[in-house]
Amino acid sequence: LNQLGASLWAARWLKERFPELVVIFGGSSCAKELGRSLMARFPWVDFVVNGEGERPLFLLLKHLLGQGPLPERGVFYRAGPEIRGEGTLVVPGDELPSPIYEDYLREVLALPPDKRFFPLIPLEASRGCWWFKCRFCNLNLQWQGFRRKPLAKVLREVEAHARAGFLDFAFMDNALSPKEARALFEKLAQHQRDYRFFAELRAVHPRRDYLLFARGGLKWVQIGIEALSTSLLTRLNKGTTTIDNVAAMRHCAEAGLRLEANLILEFPGSTPEEVEETLSVLPFVFPFRPLNTVSFWLGYGSHVFSHPGQYGLKRVYPHPNYAYLLPEKYRKGFVPLVWSYVGDRRLQKRLWQPVRQRVAAWEREWKSLTARYGSLLTYRDGGDFLLIRQVAPGGKVLHHRLKGTSREIYLFLQDIRPLSEVKARFPALTTEKIEAFLRDLEQKRLVFREKDRFIALAYRENTAAL
Ligand code: SF4
């Protein structure tokens, strides 16, 4: 349950030995009521920075040095038995800091080759979430609104670190916004450097974006897939559908991006139909990197937490595991980050068990087949025909050949297309013919269909040609 327990223990240990030390806490576990309750329960914590740290912490340090008053906002402090302090101090987008870790990096480079390592440099292109609607999410407890850092500033940070000899970066943003991500990776692609970036995205990008991001150095992505059932995605308020998620998995595989993504199981109120839908989609995403199953957990500040009745939760209470971390006298009145609830947990556990098992089997088989065959569903383009190689579960290798118009339709479906667009693009073909062709591809699991929208699953083997 995050670093809070260890931090509290370490702070108390230090305070007992060095009572003159000033202990300041901050971060998402200390935002809002969490921070206030922390001050109330743990007397060795002297101050808590509420929300974004840069400004309040700076003003607080000045105050502690006798150079200014206590900041009026953004810090909880003690006044006798009372805990005081309110609000936050927010940094505008164009003033978001640009840390350059030159001193530290110089020391790293001075290490002998067998001790040297290349750290992942954290970057921030924006703060807050541009979407900010997912019902289970509490990632923005300490952020106020969405702000972008100017692109030129982000690029300067990358350049400065590259000049210092480092090429590995991780964007710490909740999710890069589509417009900024395009502008950013387009510029980075022009640098002609072998960067390696990590970033979080939403599953809303067309195919060309992933290829562009890869050219700019993106190697590793986290995408909020969360579910393979559109009705569940709607209740999670992800703003995506199952086919968007399938497309994201396909595009990442094609662009050579390592995709880390979760499948949330046991979300309160999930229906047997949603579980069935998930099970029916799994065979179509078999060729792609498996998802990680995670059980839903209730986070303080999420929409589910604030509206428990809407999700069938009868009662919410601090997660019982806090009992392992904190003695009872500290838990009373303490507002933690992770909560538990009385609801349909048992039912959900049972419902989602088959998905958990199928995903575990998918992971085992995917690992063994990719180790043996490489990519499991790719095509090669022969100009007027496509050769598709499909490694099916069990290891059977199938080869398909699509000629002429069949090839053209398949290539047209490399982005999600509604049937109406396919018909408009190929007016010489009757609707029956197109539908029969797509049905055949769907049966062979070469195409995924959601209602009247389609996406081709095989991706190009020779991405250098893209
Ligand atoms: S899960 Fe990600 S995209 Fe959704 S609101 Fe939270 S940070 Fe934003």
Coordinates of C-alpha atoms and ligand atoms in Angstrom, one line a residue:
L1 CA 0.0 0.0 0.0
N2 CA 2.5 2.6 -1.3
Q3 CA 5.5 4.0 0.6
L4 CA 3.5 5.8 3.3
G5 CA 4.1 3.2 6.1
A6 CA 7.8 3.0 5.5
S7 CA 8.1 6.8 5.2
L8 CA 6.2 7.3 8.5
W9 CA 8.4 4.8 10.2
A10 CA 11.6 6.4 8.8
A11 CA 10.4 9.9 9.8
R12 CA 9.7 8.8 13.4
W13 CA 13.0 7.0 13.7
L14 CA 14.8 10.2 12.6
K15 CA 12.7 12.5 14.7
E16 CA 13.4 10.4 17.8
R17 CA 17.1 10.7 17.3
F18 CA 17.3 14.2 15.9
P19 CA 14.3 16.1 17.5
E20 CA 15.4 19.3 15.9
L21 CA 14.8 17.9 12.4
V22 CA 11.8 19.3 10.6
V23 CA 9.7 16.6 8.9
I24 CA 7.8 17.6 5.8
F25 CA 5.6 15.1 3.9
G26 CA 4.2 15.6 0.4
G27 CA 2.8 13.6 -2.6
S28 CA -0.4 12.0 -3.7
S29 CA -0.8 10.1 -0.4
C30 CA -0.8 13.5 1.4
A31 CA -3.2 15.4 -0.7
K32 CA -6.4 17.0 0.7
E33 CA -8.0 15.2 3.6
L34 CA -5.3 12.6 3.5
G35 CA -2.7 15.2 4.4
R36 CA -4.8 16.8 7.1
S37 CA -5.5 13.4 8.8
L38 CA -1.8 12.6 8.5
M39 CA -0.9 15.7 10.5
A40 CA -3.6 14.8 13.0
R41 CA -2.5 11.2 13.6
F42 CA 1.3 11.4 13.4
P43 CA 2.7 14.1 15.7
W44 CA 6.3 13.7 14.3
V45 CA 5.2 15.0 10.9
D46 CA 5.6 18.8 11.2
F47 CA 4.2 19.9 7.8
V48 CA 2.4 18.4 4.9
V49 CA 2.6 20.0 1.4
N50 CA -0.9 19.8 -0.1
G51 CA -1.0 19.3 -3.9
E52 CA 1.9 20.4 -6.1
G53 CA 5.1 20.8 -4.2
E54 CA 7.3 23.3 -6.0
R55 CA 5.8 26.6 -4.7
P56 CA 4.6 25.7 -1.2
L57 CA 7.8 23.8 -0.4
F58 CA 10.0 26.6 -1.6
L59 CA 8.0 29.2 0.5
L60 CA 8.0 26.8 3.5
L61 CA 11.7 26.3 3.3
K62 CA 12.2 30.1 3.2
H63 CA 9.9 30.4 6.2
L64 CA 11.9 27.8 8.1
L65 CA 15.1 29.8 7.3
G66 CA 13.5 32.9 8.8
Q67 CA 13.1 34.5 5.4
G68 CA 9.4 34.8 5.0
P69 CA 5.9 34.0 6.3
L70 CA 4.3 30.6 6.2
P71 CA 2.7 30.1 2.8
E72 CA -0.9 30.9 2.9
R73 CA -1.9 28.0 0.7
G74 CA -0.6 24.6 0.0
V75 CA 0.8 23.6 3.4
F76 CA -0.9 22.0 6.4
Y77 CA 0.7 23.0 9.7
R78 CA -0.1 22.7 13.4
A79 CA -1.3 25.6 15.6
G80 CA -1.7 24.0 19.0
P81 CA -4.1 21.1 18.8
E82 CA -5.5 22.5 15.5
I83 CA -4.4 21.5 12.0
R84 CA -4.5 24.5 9.8
G85 CA -3.8 25.3 6.2
E86 CA -5.9 25.2 3.0
G87 CA -5.8 25.2 -0.8
T88 CA -3.0 24.6 -3.1
L89 CA -0.5 26.6 -5.1
V90 CA -0.6 25.6 -8.7
V91 CA 2.2 26.1 -11.3
P92 CA 1.0 27.4 -14.7
G93 CA 1.9 25.3 -17.7
D94 CA 4.6 27.6 -19.0
E95 CA 6.2 27.7 -15.6
L96 CA 6.4 24.0 -15.0
P97 CA 10.0 23.3 -14.0
S98 CA 12.7 22.0 -16.3
P99 CA 15.0 20.0 -14.2
I100 CA 18.4 19.1 -15.8
Y101 CA 20.2 16.5 -13.8
E102 CA 23.7 17.5 -15.0
D103 CA 25.5 17.1 -11.7
Y104 CA 24.1 13.7 -11.0
L105 CA 24.7 12.6 -14.5
R106 CA 28.3 13.8 -14.4
E107 CA 28.9 11.6 -11.4
V108 CA 27.3 8.6 -13.2
L109 CA 29.5 9.1 -16.2
A110 CA 32.6 9.3 -13.9
L111 CA 31.9 5.7 -12.7
P112 CA 34.1 2.9 -14.1
P113 CA 32.5 1.1 -17.0
D114 CA 31.5 -2.0 -14.9
K115 CA 29.7 0.3 -12.4
R116 CA 28.2 2.8 -14.9
F117 CA 24.5 2.7 -15.7
F118 CA 22.2 4.9 -17.7
P119 CA 19.3 6.1 -15.7
L120 CA 15.9 6.8 -17.1
I121 CA 15.5 10.6 -17.1
P122 CA 12.0 11.6 -15.9
L123 CA 10.4 14.3 -18.1
E124 CA 7.1 16.1 -17.8
A125 CA 5.3 17.5 -20.9
S126 CA 2.1 18.2 -19.1
R127 CA 0.6 18.1 -15.7
G128 CA -2.8 16.7 -14.8
C129 CA -4.9 14.6 -17.1
W130 CA -6.4 16.0 -20.4
W131 CA -9.1 13.4 -20.2
F132 CA -9.8 13.2 -16.4
K133 CA -13.0 11.2 -16.6
C134 CA -12.1 7.6 -15.8
R135 CA -14.4 6.6 -12.9
F136 CA -11.9 4.4 -11.1
C137 CA -9.0 6.8 -11.2
N138 CA -7.6 8.9 -8.4
L139 CA -4.3 9.7 -10.1
N140 CA -5.0 13.4 -10.0
L141 CA -5.5 13.9 -6.3
Q142 CA -2.6 16.4 -6.0
W143 CA -2.9 18.0 -9.5
Q144 CA -5.3 20.8 -10.2
G145 CA -6.5 20.8 -13.8
F146 CA -4.5 20.1 -17.0
R147 CA -1.6 22.2 -18.1
R148 CA 0.9 21.8 -20.9
K149 CA 4.6 22.7 -20.8
P150 CA 5.6 24.5 -23.9
L151 CA 7.0 22.1 -26.5
A152 CA 10.2 24.1 -27.0
K153 CA 10.9 23.7 -23.3
V154 CA 10.4 19.9 -23.3
L155 CA 12.7 19.6 -26.3
R156 CA 15.3 21.7 -24.6
E157 CA 15.3 19.3 -21.7
V158 CA 15.7 16.3 -24.0
E159 CA 18.5 18.0 -25.9
A160 CA 20.3 19.0 -22.7
H161 CA 20.3 15.5 -21.4
A162 CA 21.3 14.0 -24.7
R163 CA 24.3 16.4 -24.9
A164 CA 25.2 15.2 -21.4
G165 CA 25.3 11.7 -22.8
F166 CA 21.9 10.2 -21.9
L167 CA 19.3 8.9 -24.3
D168 CA 16.7 7.2 -22.0
F169 CA 13.6 9.1 -20.9
A170 CA 10.3 8.5 -19.3
F171 CA 7.4 10.9 -19.7
M172 CA 5.7 11.0 -16.3
D173 CA 2.5 12.6 -17.7
N174 CA -0.8 10.9 -16.8
A175 CA -1.3 10.5 -20.6
L176 CA 0.3 12.5 -23.4
S177 CA -2.4 14.4 -25.2
P178 CA -2.7 13.4 -28.9
K179 CA -1.9 16.8 -30.4
E180 CA 1.2 17.4 -28.2
A181 CA 2.4 13.8 -28.6
R182 CA 2.3 14.2 -32.4
A183 CA 4.2 17.5 -32.4
L184 CA 6.7 16.2 -29.9
F185 CA 7.6 13.0 -31.6
E186 CA 7.7 14.6 -35.0
K187 CA 10.4 16.9 -33.7
L188 CA 12.2 14.2 -31.9
A189 CA 12.3 12.1 -35.1
Q190 CA 14.3 14.9 -36.7
H191 CA 17.0 14.7 -34.0
Q192 CA 18.4 11.6 -35.6
R193 CA 19.3 10.2 -32.2
D194 CA 18.7 6.7 -30.9
Y195 CA 16.4 7.8 -28.1
R196 CA 14.4 5.5 -25.9
F197 CA 11.2 6.9 -24.5
F198 CA 8.5 5.6 -22.2
A199 CA 5.1 7.4 -22.3
E200 CA 1.5 6.8 -21.3
L201 CA -1.2 7.3 -24.0
R202 CA -4.9 6.8 -24.4
A203 CA -6.2 4.3 -27.0
V204 CA -7.4 7.0 -29.3
H205 CA -4.6 7.2 -31.8
P206 CA -4.7 6.2 -35.5
R207 CA -2.1 3.9 -36.9
R208 CA 0.1 6.6 -38.3
D209 CA 0.6 8.1 -34.9
Y210 CA 2.1 5.0 -33.4
L211 CA 4.5 4.7 -36.4
L212 CA 5.5 8.4 -35.9
F213 CA 6.0 7.9 -32.2
A214 CA 8.3 4.9 -32.9
R215 CA 10.3 7.0 -35.3
G216 CA 10.7 9.6 -32.6
G217 CA 12.1 7.0 -30.2
L218 CA 9.1 5.8 -28.3
K219 CA 9.8 2.2 -27.3
W220 CA 7.6 1.5 -24.3
V221 CA 4.1 2.6 -23.7
Q222 CA 1.4 2.2 -21.1
I223 CA -2.1 2.5 -22.5
G224 CA -5.3 2.5 -20.4
I225 CA -6.9 -0.5 -22.1
E226 CA -8.7 -1.5 -18.8
A227 CA -11.4 -3.6 -20.5
L228 CA -12.4 -5.6 -23.6
S229 CA -16.1 -4.9 -23.2
T230 CA -17.6 -1.7 -24.6
S231 CA -20.4 -1.6 -22.0
L232 CA -17.8 -1.9 -19.2
L233 CA -15.6 0.7 -20.9
T234 CA -18.6 3.0 -21.0
R235 CA -19.2 2.5 -17.3
L236 CA -15.6 3.1 -16.6
N237 CA -16.0 6.3 -18.7
K238 CA -12.8 5.5 -20.7
G239 CA -14.2 7.2 -23.8
T240 CA -13.1 4.2 -25.8
T241 CA -14.6 1.0 -27.2
T242 CA -13.4 -2.5 -27.4
I243 CA -12.3 -2.0 -31.1
D244 CA -10.3 1.1 -30.1
N245 CA -8.4 -1.1 -27.6
V246 CA -7.9 -3.9 -30.1
A247 CA -6.5 -1.3 -32.6
A248 CA -4.1 0.1 -30.0
M249 CA -2.8 -3.4 -29.3
R250 CA -2.3 -4.0 -33.0
H251 CA -0.7 -0.7 -33.8
C252 CA 1.8 -1.0 -30.9
A253 CA 2.8 -4.5 -32.1
E254 CA 3.3 -3.1 -35.6
A255 CA 5.3 -0.1 -34.5
G256 CA 7.5 -2.3 -32.2
L257 CA 6.2 -0.6 -29.0
R258 CA 6.3 -2.6 -25.9
L259 CA 2.7 -2.2 -24.6
E260 CA 2.1 -2.5 -20.9
A261 CA -1.7 -2.4 -20.2
N262 CA -4.1 -3.6 -17.6
L263 CA -7.4 -5.5 -17.8
I264 CA -9.4 -4.4 -14.7
L265 CA -11.3 -7.4 -13.3
E266 CA -14.0 -7.3 -10.6
F267 CA -15.2 -3.8 -11.2
P268 CA -18.4 -3.4 -9.1
G269 CA -21.5 -4.1 -11.0
S270 CA -19.8 -5.9 -13.9
T271 CA -22.3 -8.2 -15.6
P272 CA -22.0 -11.8 -16.9
E273 CA -22.5 -10.3 -20.4
E274 CA -19.4 -8.1 -20.0
V275 CA -17.3 -11.0 -18.9
E276 CA -18.6 -13.1 -21.9
E277 CA -17.8 -10.2 -24.2
T278 CA -14.2 -10.1 -22.8
L279 CA -13.8 -13.8 -23.3
S280 CA -15.0 -13.6 -26.8
V281 CA -12.5 -10.9 -27.7
L282 CA -9.4 -12.6 -26.2
P283 CA -8.9 -15.0 -29.1
F284 CA -8.6 -12.0 -31.4
V285 CA -5.9 -10.3 -29.4
F286 CA -4.0 -13.5 -28.9
P287 CA -1.2 -12.4 -31.3
F288 CA -0.4 -9.2 -29.3
R289 CA 1.4 -8.8 -26.0
P290 CA -0.8 -10.1 -23.2
L291 CA -2.5 -7.7 -20.8
N292 CA -2.0 -7.7 -17.1
T293 CA -5.0 -8.6 -15.0
V294 CA -5.6 -6.4 -12.0
S295 CA -8.4 -6.6 -9.5
F296 CA -10.3 -3.3 -9.1
W297 CA -9.2 -1.4 -6.0
L298 CA -11.0 1.5 -4.5
G299 CA -9.0 4.7 -4.4
Y300 CA -9.8 7.7 -2.3
G301 CA -11.0 10.6 -4.5
S302 CA -12.1 8.4 -7.4
H303 CA -15.7 8.8 -8.8
V304 CA -16.5 5.3 -7.4
F305 CA -15.3 6.4 -4.0
S306 CA -17.3 9.7 -4.1
H307 CA -20.5 8.0 -5.4
P308 CA -20.5 4.5 -3.9
G309 CA -24.2 4.1 -4.2
Q310 CA -24.0 4.4 -8.0
Y311 CA -21.8 1.4 -8.1
G312 CA -23.8 -0.7 -5.6
L313 CA -21.3 -0.2 -2.8
K314 CA -23.1 -0.4 0.5
R315 CA -20.2 0.8 2.7
V316 CA -16.6 1.9 2.2
Y317 CA -13.9 1.6 4.8
P318 CA -10.1 1.9 4.9
H319 CA -8.4 -1.1 3.4
P320 CA -7.8 -3.7 6.1
N321 CA -4.2 -4.2 5.1
Y322 CA -3.4 -0.9 6.8
A323 CA -3.8 -2.9 10.0
Y324 CA -0.5 -4.6 9.1
L325 CA 1.2 -1.2 8.6
L326 CA -0.2 1.0 11.4
P327 CA -1.1 0.3 15.0
E328 CA -4.7 0.9 15.9
K329 CA -4.2 4.2 17.7
Y330 CA -2.8 5.7 14.5
R331 CA -5.5 4.3 12.2
K332 CA -8.4 6.0 14.1
G333 CA -9.5 9.0 12.0
F334 CA -6.7 8.4 9.5
V335 CA -7.9 8.9 5.8
P336 CA -5.8 6.5 3.6
L337 CA -5.4 6.3 -0.1
V338 CA -6.7 2.8 -0.6
W339 CA -10.1 1.7 0.6
S340 CA -12.2 -1.4 0.7
Y341 CA -16.0 -1.8 0.4
V342 CA -19.0 -3.9 1.0
G343 CA -20.7 -4.7 -2.3
D344 CA -20.6 -7.5 -4.9
R345 CA -17.0 -8.5 -4.4
R346 CA -17.7 -12.3 -4.0
L347 CA -19.8 -12.4 -7.1
Q348 CA -17.3 -10.4 -9.1
K349 CA -14.4 -12.7 -8.1
R350 CA -16.4 -15.7 -9.3
L351 CA -17.5 -14.0 -12.5
W352 CA -14.1 -12.9 -13.6
Q353 CA -12.2 -16.1 -12.7
P354 CA -12.4 -17.6 -16.3
V355 CA -10.9 -14.3 -17.7
R356 CA -8.1 -14.5 -15.1
Q357 CA -7.4 -18.1 -16.2
R358 CA -7.6 -17.4 -19.9
V359 CA -5.3 -14.4 -19.7
A360 CA -2.7 -16.5 -17.7
A361 CA -2.9 -19.2 -20.4
W362 CA -2.6 -16.5 -23.1
E363 CA 0.6 -15.1 -21.5
R364 CA 2.2 -18.6 -21.2
E365 CA 1.4 -19.5 -24.8
W366 CA 2.3 -16.1 -26.2
K367 CA 5.7 -16.2 -24.6
S368 CA 6.5 -19.7 -25.8
L369 CA 5.2 -19.1 -29.3
T370 CA 6.9 -15.7 -29.8
A371 CA 10.2 -17.2 -28.5
R372 CA 9.9 -19.8 -31.2
Y373 CA 8.2 -17.9 -34.2
G374 CA 8.7 -14.2 -33.5
S375 CA 5.6 -12.2 -34.3
L376 CA 2.4 -14.2 -34.4
L377 CA 0.3 -12.4 -37.1
T378 CA 2.1 -10.4 -39.8
Y379 CA 1.9 -9.7 -43.5
R380 CA 4.3 -9.1 -46.3
D381 CA 3.1 -6.9 -49.2
G382 CA 3.9 -8.2 -52.7
G383 CA 2.5 -5.1 -54.5
D384 CA -0.7 -6.7 -55.7
F385 CA -1.0 -9.5 -53.1
L386 CA -0.4 -9.9 -49.4
L387 CA 1.1 -12.9 -47.7
I388 CA -0.2 -13.3 -44.1
R389 CA 1.5 -15.5 -41.7
Q390 CA -0.6 -16.5 -38.7
V391 CA 0.7 -18.6 -35.8
A392 CA -2.5 -19.9 -34.1
P393 CA -2.8 -21.0 -30.5
G394 CA -1.2 -24.4 -30.3
G395 CA 1.5 -23.4 -32.7
K396 CA -0.1 -24.3 -36.0
V397 CA 1.3 -21.9 -38.7
L398 CA -1.2 -20.8 -41.3
H399 CA -0.4 -18.9 -44.5
H400 CA -3.1 -16.8 -46.2
R401 CA -2.8 -15.0 -49.5
L402 CA -5.0 -12.0 -50.4
K403 CA -4.9 -10.8 -54.0
G404 CA -6.0 -7.6 -55.8
T405 CA -9.1 -6.0 -54.3
S406 CA -9.0 -8.4 -51.3
R407 CA -5.5 -7.0 -50.5
E408 CA -6.7 -3.5 -51.0
I409 CA -9.6 -4.0 -48.6
Y410 CA -7.4 -5.6 -46.0
L411 CA -4.9 -2.7 -46.2
F412 CA -7.8 -0.2 -46.0
L413 CA -8.8 -1.8 -42.7
Q414 CA -5.4 -1.1 -41.0
D415 CA -7.3 1.7 -39.3
I416 CA -10.8 1.2 -37.8
R417 CA -13.3 1.6 -40.6
P418 CA -17.1 1.4 -40.6
L419 CA -18.7 -0.8 -43.2
S420 CA -20.1 2.3 -44.9
E421 CA -16.6 3.6 -45.6
V422 CA -15.5 0.2 -47.0
K423 CA -18.5 0.2 -49.3
A424 CA -17.9 3.8 -50.4
R425 CA -14.2 3.0 -51.1
F426 CA -15.0 -0.1 -53.1
P427 CA -18.2 0.9 -55.0
A428 CA -17.7 -1.9 -57.7
L429 CA -18.3 -4.6 -55.0
T430 CA -21.8 -5.4 -53.8
T431 CA -22.6 -5.1 -50.1
E432 CA -23.1 -8.9 -49.9
K433 CA -19.7 -9.6 -51.4
I434 CA -18.0 -7.2 -49.0
E435 CA -19.8 -8.6 -46.0
A436 CA -19.1 -12.2 -46.9
F437 CA -15.4 -11.4 -47.4
L438 CA -15.2 -9.6 -44.0
R439 CA -17.1 -12.5 -42.3
D440 CA -14.6 -14.9 -43.7
L441 CA -11.7 -12.8 -42.4
E442 CA -13.4 -12.5 -39.0
Q443 CA -13.8 -16.3 -38.8
K444 CA -10.1 -16.7 -39.5
R445 CA -9.4 -14.1 -36.8
L446 CA -7.6 -11.9 -39.4
V447 CA -10.1 -9.1 -38.8
F448 CA -11.8 -7.9 -35.6
R449 CA -15.4 -6.6 -35.8
E450 CA -17.4 -4.6 -33.4
K451 CA -20.9 -3.9 -34.7
D452 CA -20.3 -2.4 -38.1
R453 CA -16.7 -1.3 -37.5
F454 CA -13.7 -3.4 -38.6
I455 CA -9.9 -3.5 -38.1
A456 CA -7.4 -5.8 -39.8
L457 CA -5.3 -7.6 -37.2
A458 CA -2.2 -8.7 -39.2
Y459 CA 0.4 -6.0 -39.2
R460 CA 3.3 -5.3 -41.6
E461 CA 6.4 -7.3 -40.9
N462 CA 8.7 -4.9 -42.6
T463 CA 8.0 -1.7 -40.6
A464 CA 11.1 -0.1 -42.1
A465 CA 9.0 0.3 -45.3
L466 CA 6.4 2.3 -43.5
Ligands
SF4_1 S1 -6.9 6.6 -15.8 FE1 -5.5 7.9 -17.0 S2 -6.7 8.8 -18.6 FE2 -8.1 8.1 -17.1 S3 -8.5 9.9 -15.8 FE3 -6.9 8.7 -14.8 S4 -5.0 9.6 -15.6 FE4 -6.7 10.3 -17.0

